[in-house]
CSV table of N, CA, C and O in Angstrom, one decimal:
chain,number,residue,atom,x,y,z
H,1,UNK,N,-55.4,27.7,166.7
H,1,UNK,CA,-56.1,28.8,167.2
H,1,UNK,C,-57.4,28.4,167.9
H,1,UNK,O,-58.2,27.6,167.3
H,2,UNK,N,-57.7,28.8,169.1
H,2,UNK,CA,-58.9,28.4,169.8
H,2,UNK,C,-60.1,29.2,169.4
H,2,UNK,O,-59.9,30.4,169.0
H,3,UNK,N,-61.3,28.6,169.6
H,3,UNK,CA,-62.5,29.4,169.3
H,3,UNK,C,-62.7,30.5,170.4
H,3,UNK,O,-62.2,30.3,171.5
H,4,UNK,N,-63.3,31.6,170.0
H,4,UNK,CA,-63.6,32.6,171.0
H,4,UNK,C,-64.7,32.0,171.9
H,4,UNK,O,-65.6,31.4,171.5
H,5,UNK,N,-64.5,32.3,173.2
H,5,UNK,CA,-65.5,31.8,174.1
H,5,UNK,C,-66.7,32.8,174.2
H,5,UNK,O,-66.4,34.0,174.1
H,6,UNK,N,-67.9,32.3,174.4
H,6,UNK,CA,-69.0,33.1,174.5
H,6,UNK,C,-69.4,33.3,176.0
H,6,UNK,O,-69.8,32.3,176.6
H,7,UNK,N,-69.2,34.5,176.6
H,7,UNK,CA,-69.5,34.6,178.0
H,7,UNK,C,-71.0,34.6,178.2
H,7,UNK,O,-71.8,35.0,177.4
H,8,UNK,N,-71.4,34.1,179.4
H,8,UNK,CA,-72.9,34.0,179.7
H,8,UNK,C,-73.3,35.4,180.3
H,8,UNK,O,-72.5,36.0,181.1
H,9,UNK,N,-74.4,35.9,179.9
H,9,UNK,CA,-74.9,37.2,180.3
H,9,UNK,C,-76.1,36.9,181.1
H,9,UNK,O,-77.1,36.4,180.6
H,10,UNK,N,-76.1,37.3,182.4
H,10,UNK,CA,-77.3,37.1,183.3
H,10,UNK,C,-78.6,37.8,182.9
H,10,UNK,O,-79.6,37.4,183.3
H,11,UNK,N,-78.5,38.8,182.0
H,11,UNK,CA,-79.6,39.5,181.5
H,11,UNK,C,-80.4,38.8,180.4
H,11,UNK,O,-81.5,39.2,180.0
H,12,UNK,N,-79.8,37.7,179.9
H,12,UNK,CA,-80.4,36.9,178.8
H,12,UNK,C,-81.7,36.1,179.3
H,12,UNK,O,-81.7,35.6,180.4
H,13,UNK,N,-82.6,36.0,178.4
H,13,UNK,CA,-83.8,35.2,178.6
H,13,UNK,C,-83.5,33.7,178.4
H,13,UNK,O,-82.5,33.4,177.8
H,14,UNK,N,-84.4,32.8,178.7
H,14,UNK,CA,-84.2,31.4,178.6
H,14,UNK,C,-84.0,31.0,177.1
H,14,UNK,O,-83.2,30.2,176.8
H,15,UNK,N,-84.8,31.5,176.2
H,15,UNK,CA,-84.6,31.2,174.8
H,15,UNK,C,-83.2,31.6,174.3
H,15,UNK,O,-82.6,30.9,173.5
H,16,UNK,N,-82.7,32.8,174.7
H,16,UNK,CA,-81.4,33.2,174.3
H,16,UNK,C,-80.3,32.3,174.9
H,16,UNK,O,-79.3,32.1,174.2
H,17,UNK,N,-80.5,31.8,176.1
H,17,UNK,CA,-79.6,30.9,176.7
H,17,UNK,C,-79.5,29.6,175.9
H,17,UNK,O,-78.4,29.1,175.6
H,18,UNK,N,-80.7,29.1,175.4
H,18,UNK,CA,-80.7,27.9,174.6
H,18,UNK,C,-79.9,28.1,173.3
H,18,UNK,O,-79.2,27.2,172.9
H,19,UNK,N,-80.1,29.3,172.7
H,19,UNK,CA,-79.4,29.6,171.5
H,19,UNK,C,-77.9,29.6,171.7
H,19,UNK,O,-77.1,29.1,170.9
H,20,UNK,N,-77.5,30.3,172.8
H,20,UNK,CA,-76.1,30.3,173.1
H,20,UNK,C,-75.6,28.9,173.5
H,20,UNK,O,-74.4,28.6,173.1
H,21,UNK,N,-76.4,28.1,174.1
H,21,UNK,CA,-75.9,26.8,174.5
H,21,UNK,C,-75.6,26.0,173.3
H,21,UNK,O,-74.6,25.2,173.3
H,22,UNK,N,-76.4,26.2,172.2
H,22,UNK,CA,-76.1,25.4,170.9
H,22,UNK,C,-74.7,25.8,170.4
H,22,UNK,O,-73.9,25.0,170.0
H,23,UNK,N,-74.4,27.1,170.5
H,23,UNK,CA,-73.1,27.6,170.0
H,23,UNK,C,-72.0,27.0,170.9
H,23,UNK,O,-70.9,26.5,170.5
H,24,UNK,N,-72.2,27.0,172.2
H,24,UNK,CA,-71.2,26.5,173.2
H,24,UNK,C,-71.0,25.0,173.0
H,24,UNK,O,-69.9,24.5,173.1
H,25,UNK,N,-72.1,24.3,172.8
H,25,UNK,CA,-72.0,22.8,172.6
H,25,UNK,C,-71.1,22.6,171.4
H,25,UNK,O,-70.2,21.7,171.4
H,26,UNK,N,-71.3,23.3,170.3
H,26,UNK,CA,-70.5,23.2,169.1
H,26,UNK,C,-69.0,23.5,169.4
H,26,UNK,O,-68.1,22.8,168.9
H,27,UNK,N,-68.8,24.5,170.2
H,27,UNK,CA,-67.4,24.9,170.6
H,27,UNK,C,-66.7,23.8,171.4
H,27,UNK,O,-65.5,23.5,171.2
H,28,UNK,N,-67.4,23.2,172.3
H,28,UNK,CA,-66.9,22.1,173.1
H,28,UNK,C,-66.5,20.9,172.2
H,28,UNK,O,-65.4,20.4,172.2
H,29,UNK,N,-67.5,20.5,171.3
H,29,UNK,CA,-67.2,19.4,170.4
H,29,UNK,C,-66.1,19.7,169.5
H,29,UNK,O,-65.2,18.8,169.3
H,30,UNK,N,-66.0,20.9,168.9
H,30,UNK,CA,-64.9,21.2,168.0
H,30,UNK,C,-63.6,21.2,168.7
H,30,UNK,O,-62.6,20.8,168.2
H,31,UNK,N,-63.5,21.8,169.9
H,31,UNK,CA,-62.3,21.8,170.7
H,31,UNK,C,-61.7,20.4,171.0
H,31,UNK,O,-60.5,20.2,170.8
H,32,UNK,N,-62.6,19.5,171.4
H,32,UNK,CA,-62.2,18.2,171.7
H,32,UNK,C,-61.7,17.4,170.4
H,32,UNK,O,-60.7,16.8,170.4
H,33,UNK,N,-62.5,17.5,169.4
H,33,UNK,CA,-62.2,16.8,168.1
H,33,UNK,C,-60.9,17.4,167.5
H,33,UNK,O,-60.2,16.7,166.8
H,34,UNK,N,-60.6,18.7,167.7
H,34,UNK,CA,-59.4,19.3,167.2
H,34,UNK,C,-58.2,18.8,167.9
H,34,UNK,O,-57.2,18.5,167.3
H,35,UNK,N,-58.3,18.7,169.2
H,35,UNK,CA,-57.2,18.2,170.0
H,35,UNK,C,-56.9,16.7,169.9
H,35,UNK,O,-55.8,16.2,170.2
H,36,UNK,N,-58.0,16.0,169.5
H,36,UNK,CA,-57.8,14.5,169.4
H,36,UNK,C,-58.3,14.1,168.0
H,36,UNK,O,-59.5,13.7,167.8
H,37,UNK,N,-57.5,14.2,167.0
H,37,UNK,CA,-57.9,13.9,165.6
H,37,UNK,C,-58.5,12.5,165.6
H,37,UNK,O,-58.0,11.6,166.2
H,38,UNK,N,-59.6,12.3,164.9
H,38,UNK,CA,-60.3,11.1,164.8
H,38,UNK,C,-61.3,10.8,165.9
H,38,UNK,O,-62.0,9.8,165.8
H,39,UNK,N,-61.3,11.7,166.9
H,39,UNK,CA,-62.3,11.5,168.0
H,39,UNK,C,-63.7,11.9,167.5
H,39,UNK,O,-63.8,12.7,166.6
H,40,UNK,N,-64.6,11.3,168.2
H,40,UNK,CA,-66.0,11.7,168.1
H,40,UNK,C,-66.5,12.2,169.4
H,40,UNK,O,-66.4,11.4,170.4
H,41,UNK,N,-67.0,13.4,169.5
H,41,UNK,CA,-67.5,14.0,170.7
H,41,UNK,C,-69.0,14.2,170.6
H,41,UNK,O,-69.4,14.9,169.6
H,42,UNK,N,-69.7,13.8,171.6
H,42,UNK,CA,-71.2,14.1,171.7
H,42,UNK,C,-71.3,15.0,172.9
H,42,UNK,O,-70.9,14.6,174.0
H,43,UNK,N,-72.0,16.1,172.8
H,43,UNK,CA,-72.2,17.1,173.9
H,43,UNK,C,-73.6,17.4,174.0
H,43,UNK,O,-74.3,17.7,173.0
H,44,UNK,N,-74.1,17.4,175.2
H,44,UNK,CA,-75.5,17.9,175.5
H,44,UNK,C,-75.4,18.8,176.7
H,44,UNK,O,-74.4,18.8,177.5
H,45,UNK,N,-76.4,19.6,177.0
H,45,UNK,CA,-76.5,20.4,178.1
H,45,UNK,C,-76.9,21.8,177.8
H,45,UNK,O,-77.2,22.2,176.6
H,46,UNK,N,-76.9,22.7,178.8
H,46,UNK,CA,-77.2,24.1,178.7
H,46,UNK,C,-76.9,24.9,179.9
H,46,UNK,O,-76.6,24.3,181.0
H,47,UNK,N,-76.9,26.2,179.8
H,47,UNK,CA,-76.7,27.1,180.9
H,47,UNK,C,-75.5,26.8,181.7
H,47,UNK,O,-75.5,26.9,182.9
H,48,UNK,N,-74.4,26.5,181.0
H,48,UNK,CA,-73.1,26.3,181.7
H,48,UNK,C,-72.8,24.9,182.2
H,48,UNK,O,-71.7,24.6,182.5
H,49,UNK,N,-73.8,23.9,182.1
H,49,UNK,CA,-73.6,22.6,182.6
H,49,UNK,C,-73.8,21.6,181.4
H,49,UNK,O,-74.8,21.6,180.7
H,50,UNK,N,-72.8,20.8,181.2
H,50,UNK,CA,-72.8,19.9,180.0
H,50,UNK,C,-72.4,18.5,180.3
H,50,UNK,O,-71.7,18.2,181.3
H,51,UNK,N,-72.8,17.6,179.5
H,51,UNK,CA,-72.5,16.2,179.5
H,51,UNK,C,-71.7,15.9,178.2
H,51,UNK,O,-72.1,16.3,177.1
H,52,UNK,N,-70.6,15.2,178.3
H,52,UNK,CA,-69.8,14.9,177.2
H,52,UNK,C,-69.4,13.4,177.1
H,52,UNK,O,-69.1,12.8,178.1
H,53,UNK,N,-69.5,12.9,175.9
H,53,UNK,CA,-69.1,11.5,175.6
H,53,UNK,C,-68.1,11.6,174.5
H,53,UNK,O,-68.4,12.2,173.5
H,54,UNK,N,-66.9,11.0,174.7
H,54,UNK,CA,-65.9,11.1,173.7
H,54,UNK,C,-65.4,9.7,173.4
H,54,UNK,O,-65.1,8.9,174.3
H,55,UNK,N,-65.3,9.3,172.1
H,55,UNK,CA,-64.8,8.0,171.7
H,55,UNK,C,-63.5,8.4,170.9
H,55,UNK,O,-63.6,9.2,169.9
H,56,UNK,N,-62.4,7.9,171.3
H,56,UNK,CA,-61.1,8.2,170.6
H,56,UNK,C,-60.1,7.1,170.9
H,56,UNK,O,-60.0,6.5,172.0
H,57,UNK,N,-59.2,6.9,169.9
H,57,UNK,CA,-58.1,6.0,170.0
H,57,UNK,C,-57.1,6.5,171.0
H,57,UNK,O,-56.4,5.7,171.6
H,58,UNK,N,-57.1,7.8,171.3
H,58,UNK,CA,-56.3,8.4,172.3
H,58,UNK,C,-56.4,7.7,173.7
H,58,UNK,O,-55.5,7.6,174.4
H,59,UNK,N,-57.6,7.2,173.9
H,59,UNK,CA,-57.9,6.6,175.2
H,59,UNK,C,-57.4,5.1,175.4
H,59,UNK,O,-57.5,4.6,176.5
H,60,UNK,N,-57.1,4.5,174.3
H,60,UNK,CA,-56.7,3.1,174.3
H,60,UNK,C,-55.5,2.8,175.3
H,60,UNK,O,-54.5,3.5,175.2
H,61,UNK,N,-55.8,1.9,176.2
H,61,UNK,CA,-54.8,1.6,177.2
H,61,UNK,C,-54.5,2.5,178.3
H,61,UNK,O,-53.6,2.4,179.1
H,62,UNK,N,-55.3,3.6,178.4
H,62,UNK,CA,-55.1,4.6,179.4
H,62,UNK,C,-56.3,4.5,180.4
H,62,UNK,O,-57.3,4.0,180.2
H,63,UNK,N,-56.0,5.0,181.6
H,63,UNK,CA,-57.0,5.0,182.7
H,63,UNK,C,-57.9,6.1,182.6
H,63,UNK,O,-57.7,7.1,181.8
H,64,UNK,N,-59.0,6.1,183.3
H,64,UNK,CA,-60.1,7.1,183.3
H,64,UNK,C,-59.5,8.5,183.6
H,64,UNK,O,-59.9,9.4,182.9
H,65,UNK,N,-58.7,8.6,184.6
H,65,UNK,CA,-58.2,9.9,185.0
H,65,UNK,C,-57.4,10.5,183.9
H,65,UNK,O,-57.5,11.7,183.6
H,66,UNK,N,-56.5,9.7,183.3
H,66,UNK,CA,-55.7,10.3,182.2
H,66,UNK,C,-56.6,10.7,181.0
H,66,UNK,O,-56.4,11.7,180.4
H,67,UNK,N,-57.7,9.9,180.7
H,67,UNK,CA,-58.6,10.2,179.7
H,67,UNK,C,-59.3,11.6,180.0
H,67,UNK,O,-59.4,12.4,179.1
H,68,UNK,N,-59.8,11.7,181.2
H,68,UNK,CA,-60.5,12.9,181.6
H,68,UNK,C,-59.5,14.2,181.5
H,68,UNK,O,-60.0,15.2,181.1
H,69,UNK,N,-58.3,14.0,181.9
H,69,UNK,CA,-57.3,15.1,181.8
H,69,UNK,C,-57.2,15.6,180.3
H,69,UNK,O,-57.1,16.8,180.1
H,70,UNK,N,-57.1,14.6,179.4
H,70,UNK,CA,-57.0,15.0,178.0
H,70,UNK,C,-58.2,15.8,177.5
H,70,UNK,O,-58.0,16.9,176.9
H,71,UNK,N,-59.4,15.4,177.9
H,71,UNK,CA,-60.6,16.1,177.5
H,71,UNK,C,-60.6,17.5,178.2
H,71,UNK,O,-60.9,18.5,177.5
H,72,UNK,N,-60.4,17.6,179.5
H,72,UNK,CA,-60.4,18.9,180.2
H,72,UNK,C,-59.3,19.8,179.6
H,72,UNK,O,-59.6,21.0,179.5
H,73,UNK,N,-58.2,19.3,179.2
H,73,UNK,CA,-57.2,20.2,178.6
H,73,UNK,C,-57.7,20.7,177.3
H,73,UNK,O,-57.4,21.9,177.0
H,74,UNK,N,-58.4,20.0,176.6
H,74,UNK,CA,-58.9,20.4,175.3
H,74,UNK,C,-59.9,21.6,175.4
H,74,UNK,O,-60.1,22.4,174.5
H,75,UNK,N,-60.7,21.6,176.5
H,75,UNK,CA,-61.7,22.6,176.7
H,75,UNK,C,-61.4,23.6,177.8
H,75,UNK,O,-62.3,24.4,178.1
H,76,UNK,N,-60.2,23.6,178.3
H,76,UNK,CA,-59.8,24.5,179.4
H,76,UNK,C,-60.1,25.9,179.1
H,76,UNK,O,-60.6,26.7,180.0
H,77,UNK,N,-59.9,26.3,177.9
H,77,UNK,CA,-60.1,27.7,177.5
H,77,UNK,C,-61.6,28.1,177.6
H,77,UNK,O,-61.9,29.3,177.7
H,78,UNK,N,-62.5,27.2,177.5
H,78,UNK,CA,-63.9,27.4,177.6
H,78,UNK,C,-64.4,27.4,179.1
H,78,UNK,O,-65.6,27.8,179.4
H,79,UNK,N,-63.5,27.0,180.0
H,79,UNK,CA,-63.9,26.9,181.4
H,79,UNK,C,-63.1,27.9,182.3
H,79,UNK,O,-63.3,27.9,183.5
H,80,UNK,N,-62.3,28.7,181.7
H,80,UNK,CA,-61.5,29.6,182.5
H,80,UNK,C,-62.1,31.1,182.5
H,80,UNK,O,-62.7,31.5,181.5
H,81,UNK,N,-61.9,31.8,183.6
H,81,UNK,CA,-62.3,33.2,183.7
H,81,UNK,C,-63.7,33.3,184.3
H,81,UNK,O,-64.4,32.4,184.4
H,82,UNK,N,-63.9,34.5,184.7
H,82,UNK,CA,-65.2,34.9,185.3
H,82,UNK,C,-66.4,34.7,184.4
H,82,UNK,O,-67.5,34.2,184.8
H,83,UNK,N,-66.3,35.0,183.1
H,83,UNK,CA,-67.4,34.8,182.2
H,83,UNK,C,-67.3,33.6,181.4
H,83,UNK,O,-67.9,33.5,180.3
H,84,UNK,N,-66.7,32.5,181.9
H,84,UNK,CA,-66.5,31.3,181.1
H,84,UNK,C,-67.9,30.7,180.8
H,84,UNK,O,-68.8,30.6,181.6
H,85,UNK,N,-68.1,30.3,179.5
H,85,UNK,CA,-69.3,29.7,179.1
H,85,UNK,C,-69.6,28.3,179.6
H,85,UNK,O,-70.8,27.9,179.7
H,86,UNK,N,-68.6,27.6,180.0
H,86,UNK,CA,-68.7,26.3,180.6
H,86,UNK,C,-68.4,26.3,182.0
H,86,UNK,O,-67.3,26.6,182.4
H,87,UNK,N,-69.4,26.1,182.9
H,87,UNK,CA,-69.3,26.1,184.3
H,87,UNK,C,-68.9,24.8,184.8
H,87,UNK,O,-68.0,24.7,185.7
H,88,UNK,N,-69.5,23.7,184.3
H,88,UNK,CA,-69.2,22.4,184.8
H,88,UNK,C,-69.5,21.3,183.7
H,88,UNK,O,-70.3,21.5,182.9
H,89,UNK,N,-68.7,20.3,183.7
H,89,UNK,CA,-69.0,19.1,183.0
H,89,UNK,C,-69.6,18.1,184.0
H,89,UNK,O,-68.9,17.6,184.9
H,90,UNK,N,-70.9,18.0,183.9
H,90,UNK,CA,-71.6,17.1,184.9
H,90,UNK,C,-71.4,15.7,184.7
H,90,UNK,O,-71.5,14.9,185.6
H,91,UNK,N,-71.1,15.3,183.4
H,91,UNK,CA,-70.9,13.9,183.1
H,91,UNK,C,-69.9,13.8,182.0
H,91,UNK,O,-70.1,14.4,181.0
H,92,UNK,N,-68.9,13.0,182.2
H,92,UNK,CA,-67.8,12.8,181.2
H,92,UNK,C,-67.6,11.3,181.0
H,92,UNK,O,-67.2,10.6,182.0
H,93,UNK,N,-67.8,10.8,179.8
H,93,UNK,CA,-67.6,9.4,179.5
H,93,UNK,C,-66.6,9.4,178.4
H,93,UNK,O,-66.7,10.0,177.3
H,94,UNK,N,-65.5,8.6,178.6
H,94,UNK,CA,-64.4,8.5,177.6
H,94,UNK,C,-64.2,7.0,177.3
H,94,UNK,O,-64.1,6.2,178.2
H,95,UNK,N,-64.2,6.6,176.0
H,95,UNK,CA,-64.0,5.2,175.6
H,95,UNK,C,-63.1,5.2,174.4
H,95,UNK,O,-63.1,6.1,173.6
H,96,UNK,N,-62.4,4.1,174.2
H,96,UNK,CA,-61.7,3.8,173.0
H,96,UNK,C,-62.7,3.0,172.1
H,96,UNK,O,-63.6,2.3,172.5
H,97,UNK,N,-62.5,3.2,170.7
H,97,UNK,CA,-63.4,2.5,169.8
H,97,UNK,C,-63.3,1.0,169.9
H,97,UNK,O,-62.3,0.4,170.3
């Protein structure tokens, strides 16, 4: 079961966006680590734009494009729809341990 996504509300103040960003960062991390058991995901960012670094055995022997597809598939539910809490992954780094 996927986490509920938190839609962004344009009426929120900056502090409220920061608080929501913390929740969204956790949702991104949990979604990735759930789809790739044993993976470690580090997520930073706010207001819909995030940077993600993932270390996983899943990436061993695969190319960057394949690795990125796996990560994007894991978080697709957080990036879809008009009120999607994740607008963009500005930086994605994937490596095998």
